[in-house]
Short mmCIF file of C-alpha atoms and ligand atoms in Angstrom, two decimals:
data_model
loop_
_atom_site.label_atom_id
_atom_site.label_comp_id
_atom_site.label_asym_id
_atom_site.label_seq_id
_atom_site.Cartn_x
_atom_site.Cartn_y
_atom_site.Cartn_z
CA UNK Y 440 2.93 -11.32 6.31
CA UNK Y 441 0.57 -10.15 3.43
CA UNK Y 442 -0.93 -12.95 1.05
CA UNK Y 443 -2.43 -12.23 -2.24
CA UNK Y 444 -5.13 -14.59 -4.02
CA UNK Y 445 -4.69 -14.87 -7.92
CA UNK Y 446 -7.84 -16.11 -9.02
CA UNK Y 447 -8.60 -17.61 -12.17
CA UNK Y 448 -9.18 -20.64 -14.95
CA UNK Y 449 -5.48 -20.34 -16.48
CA UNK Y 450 -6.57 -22.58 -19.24
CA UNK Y 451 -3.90 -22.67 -20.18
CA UNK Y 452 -1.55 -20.12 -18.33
CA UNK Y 453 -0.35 -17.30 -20.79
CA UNK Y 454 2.50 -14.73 -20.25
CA UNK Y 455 0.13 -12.40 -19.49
CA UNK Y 456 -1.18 -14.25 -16.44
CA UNK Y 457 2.55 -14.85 -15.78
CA UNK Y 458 3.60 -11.08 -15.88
CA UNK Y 459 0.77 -10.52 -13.27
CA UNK Y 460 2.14 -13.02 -11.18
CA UNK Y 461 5.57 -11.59 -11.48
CA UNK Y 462 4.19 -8.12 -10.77
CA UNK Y 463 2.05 -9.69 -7.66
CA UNK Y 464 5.02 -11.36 -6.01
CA UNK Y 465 7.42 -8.15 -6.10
CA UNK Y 466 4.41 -6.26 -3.85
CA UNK Y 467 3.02 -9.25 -1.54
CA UNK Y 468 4.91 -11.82 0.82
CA UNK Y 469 3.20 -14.18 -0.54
CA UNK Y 470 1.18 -14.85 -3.98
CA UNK Y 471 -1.48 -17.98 -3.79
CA UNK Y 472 -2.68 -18.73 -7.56
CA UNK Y 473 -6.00 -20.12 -7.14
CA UNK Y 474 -6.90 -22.78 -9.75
CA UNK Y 475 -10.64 -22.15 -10.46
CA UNK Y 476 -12.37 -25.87 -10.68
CA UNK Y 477 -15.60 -24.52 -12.52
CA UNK Y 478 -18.27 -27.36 -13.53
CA UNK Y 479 -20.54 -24.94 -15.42
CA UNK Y 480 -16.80 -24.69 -18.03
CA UNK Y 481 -15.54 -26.80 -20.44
CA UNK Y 482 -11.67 -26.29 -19.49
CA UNK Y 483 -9.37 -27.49 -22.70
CA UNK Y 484 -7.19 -29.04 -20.04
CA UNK Y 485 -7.96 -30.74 -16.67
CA UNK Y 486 -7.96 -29.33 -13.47
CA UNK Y 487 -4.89 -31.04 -12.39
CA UNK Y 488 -3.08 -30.38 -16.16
CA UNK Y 489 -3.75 -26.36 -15.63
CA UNK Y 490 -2.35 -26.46 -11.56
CA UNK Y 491 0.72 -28.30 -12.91
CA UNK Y 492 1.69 -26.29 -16.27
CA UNK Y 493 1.29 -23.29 -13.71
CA UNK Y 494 3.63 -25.15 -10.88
CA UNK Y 495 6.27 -25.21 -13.46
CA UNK Y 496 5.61 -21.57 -15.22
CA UNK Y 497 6.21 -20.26 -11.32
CA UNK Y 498 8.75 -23.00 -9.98
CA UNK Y 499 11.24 -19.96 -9.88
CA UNK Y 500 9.42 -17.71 -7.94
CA UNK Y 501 9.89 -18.66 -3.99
CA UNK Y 502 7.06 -16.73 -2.86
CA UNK Y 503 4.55 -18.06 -5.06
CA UNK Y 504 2.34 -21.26 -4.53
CA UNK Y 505 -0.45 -22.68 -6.84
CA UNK Y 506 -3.63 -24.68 -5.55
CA UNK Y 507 -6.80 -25.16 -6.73
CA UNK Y 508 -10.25 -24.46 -5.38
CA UNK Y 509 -14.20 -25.16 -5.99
CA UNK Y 510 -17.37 -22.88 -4.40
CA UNK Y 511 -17.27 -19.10 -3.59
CA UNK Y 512 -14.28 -17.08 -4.45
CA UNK Y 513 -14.44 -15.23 -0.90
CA UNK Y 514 -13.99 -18.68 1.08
CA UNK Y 515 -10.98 -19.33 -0.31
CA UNK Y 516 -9.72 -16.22 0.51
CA UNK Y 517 -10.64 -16.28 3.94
CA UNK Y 518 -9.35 -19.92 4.42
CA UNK Y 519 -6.14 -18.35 3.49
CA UNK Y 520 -6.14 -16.12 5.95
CA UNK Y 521 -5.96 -12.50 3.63
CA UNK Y 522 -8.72 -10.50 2.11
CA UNK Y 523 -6.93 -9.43 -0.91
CA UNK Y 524 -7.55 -10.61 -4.31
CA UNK Y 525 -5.63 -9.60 -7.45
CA UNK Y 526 -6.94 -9.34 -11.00
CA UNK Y 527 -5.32 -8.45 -14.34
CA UNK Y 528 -6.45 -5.60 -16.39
CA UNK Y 529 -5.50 -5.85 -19.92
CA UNK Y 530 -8.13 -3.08 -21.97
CA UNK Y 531 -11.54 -1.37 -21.13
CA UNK Y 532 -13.31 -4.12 -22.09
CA UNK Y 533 -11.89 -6.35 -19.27
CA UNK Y 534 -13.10 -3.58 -16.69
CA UNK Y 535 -16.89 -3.36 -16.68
CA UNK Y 536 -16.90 -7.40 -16.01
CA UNK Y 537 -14.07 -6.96 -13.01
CA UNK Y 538 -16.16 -4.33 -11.25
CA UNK Y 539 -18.91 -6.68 -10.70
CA UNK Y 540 -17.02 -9.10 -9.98
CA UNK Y 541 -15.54 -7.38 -7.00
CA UNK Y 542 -18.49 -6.10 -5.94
CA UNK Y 543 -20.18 -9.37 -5.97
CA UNK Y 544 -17.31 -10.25 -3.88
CA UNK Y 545 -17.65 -7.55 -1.66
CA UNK Y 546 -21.19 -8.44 -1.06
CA UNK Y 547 -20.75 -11.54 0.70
CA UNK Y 548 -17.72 -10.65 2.15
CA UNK Y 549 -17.32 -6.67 2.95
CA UNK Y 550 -13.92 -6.40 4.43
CA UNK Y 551 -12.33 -8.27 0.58
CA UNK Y 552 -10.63 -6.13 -1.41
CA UNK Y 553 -9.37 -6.57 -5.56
CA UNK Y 554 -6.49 -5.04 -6.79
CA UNK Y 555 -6.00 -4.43 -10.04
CA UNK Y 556 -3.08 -4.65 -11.56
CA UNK Y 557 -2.19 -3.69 -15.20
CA UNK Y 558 -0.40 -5.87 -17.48
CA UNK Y 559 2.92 -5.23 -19.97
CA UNK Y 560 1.51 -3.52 -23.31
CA UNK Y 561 2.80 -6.58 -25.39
CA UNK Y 562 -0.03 -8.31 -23.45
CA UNK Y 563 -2.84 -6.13 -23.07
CA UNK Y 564 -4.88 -8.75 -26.08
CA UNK Y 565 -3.42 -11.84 -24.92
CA UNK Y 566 -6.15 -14.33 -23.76
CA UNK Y 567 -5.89 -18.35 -23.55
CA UNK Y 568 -8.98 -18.14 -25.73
CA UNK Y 569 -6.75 -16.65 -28.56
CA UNK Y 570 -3.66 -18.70 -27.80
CA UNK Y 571 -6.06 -21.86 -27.83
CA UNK Y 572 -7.10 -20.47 -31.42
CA UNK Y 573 -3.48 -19.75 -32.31
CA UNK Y 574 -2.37 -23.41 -31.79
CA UNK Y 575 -5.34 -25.18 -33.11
CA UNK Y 576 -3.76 -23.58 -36.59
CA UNK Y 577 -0.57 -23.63 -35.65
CA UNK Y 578 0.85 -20.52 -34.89
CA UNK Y 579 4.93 -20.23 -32.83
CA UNK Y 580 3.30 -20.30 -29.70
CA UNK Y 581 6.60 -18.67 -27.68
CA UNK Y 582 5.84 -15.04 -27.37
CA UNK Y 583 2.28 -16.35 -25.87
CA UNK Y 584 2.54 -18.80 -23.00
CA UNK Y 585 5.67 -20.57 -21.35
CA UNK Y 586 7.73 -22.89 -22.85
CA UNK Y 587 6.60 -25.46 -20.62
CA UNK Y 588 3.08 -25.37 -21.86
CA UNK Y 589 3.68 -25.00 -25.56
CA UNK Y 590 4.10 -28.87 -26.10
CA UNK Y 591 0.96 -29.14 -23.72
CA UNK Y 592 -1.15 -27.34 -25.96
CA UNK Y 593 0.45 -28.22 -29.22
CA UNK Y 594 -0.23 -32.09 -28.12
CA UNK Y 595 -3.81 -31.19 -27.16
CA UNK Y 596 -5.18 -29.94 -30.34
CA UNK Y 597 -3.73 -32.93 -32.28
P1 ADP H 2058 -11.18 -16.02 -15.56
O1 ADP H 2058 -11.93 -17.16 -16.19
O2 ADP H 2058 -11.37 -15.92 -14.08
O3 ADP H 2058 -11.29 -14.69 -16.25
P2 ADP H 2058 -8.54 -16.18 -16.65
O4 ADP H 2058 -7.60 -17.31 -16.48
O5 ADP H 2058 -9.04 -15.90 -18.03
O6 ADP H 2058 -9.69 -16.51 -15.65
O7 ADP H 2058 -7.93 -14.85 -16.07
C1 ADP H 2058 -7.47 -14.74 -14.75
C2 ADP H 2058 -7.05 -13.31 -14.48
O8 ADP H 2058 -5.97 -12.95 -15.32
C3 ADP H 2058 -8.11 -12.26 -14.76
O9 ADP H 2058 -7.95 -11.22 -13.81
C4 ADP H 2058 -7.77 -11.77 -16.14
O10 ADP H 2058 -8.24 -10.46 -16.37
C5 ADP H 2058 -6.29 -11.80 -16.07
N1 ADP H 2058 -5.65 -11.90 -17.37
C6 ADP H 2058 -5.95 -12.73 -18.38
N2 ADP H 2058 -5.15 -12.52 -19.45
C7 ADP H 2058 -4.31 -11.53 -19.08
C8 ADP H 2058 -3.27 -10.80 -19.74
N3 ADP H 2058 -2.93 -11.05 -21.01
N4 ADP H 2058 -2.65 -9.83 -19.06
C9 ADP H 2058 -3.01 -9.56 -17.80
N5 ADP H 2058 -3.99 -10.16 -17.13
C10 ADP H 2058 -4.64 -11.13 -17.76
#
């Protein structure tokens, strides 16, 4: 059975992460989002918030499960049993960053491999940063994240 890790902070979870996901699960048995739980961030929303707005954007998809993890990328992967990673690429920009990334990873851990997968064009600028910034001023929030985390965030920047 082939397993995919989907790394990442997902705060909060956008349709752009979501069309990767969708995208992931058609090509692997099995898609594990991994909930980064970085203490060096200042997430908007709590570990646990960003894990469960993401259980219910994927509660559809059967082979798709959501957990969260702490320390080195590559351990979680292993403890998973795979050694395949996936990452979005929306533009350029995001590649440079990406690349070192999976080298790093490939470092520590030689036989780890990152796919990269490209998202929809209607998302290739989509970022929680700018849907964060779109709901502190109020902005229809439903072309940019699922509809279960719009009241999440609208409810957070009050
Ligand atoms: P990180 O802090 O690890 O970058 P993010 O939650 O911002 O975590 O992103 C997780 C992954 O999703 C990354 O591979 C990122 O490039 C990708 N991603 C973010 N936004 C989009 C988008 N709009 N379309 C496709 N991929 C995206």
């Amino acid at each position: 059975m082939s397993t995919a890790i989907y790394p990442g902070s997902f705060d909060p979870v956008t349709l752009g992460h979501l069309d990767i996901i969708k995208r992931s699960a058609a090509i692997f048995d099995h898609v594990v989002i991994g909930v980064l739980n970085n203490t060096a961030k200042k997430p908007l929303f709590s570990l646990e918030e960003r894990v469960n707005m993401l259980k219910d954007a994927v509660s559809e998809l059967d082979n798709v499960s959501v957990e969260s993890f702490e320390g080195l990328l590559v351990d979680f992967v292993k403890q998973k049993n795979t050694n395949v990673i996936i990452r979005g690429l929306r533009a350029l920009t995001d590649f440079d960053l990406e690349m070192q990334m999976a080298q790093s990873n490939r470092m520590v851990a030689s036989d780890v491999d990152t796919v990269f997968l490209s998202t929809s064009l209607q998302y290739s600028y989509l970022s929680s940063s700018i849907v964060k910034e779109y709901a502190r001023y109020g902005v229809d929030l439903k072309e940019f994240v699922p509809e279960c985390v719009i009241s999440k965030l609208i409810d957070k920047m009050k």
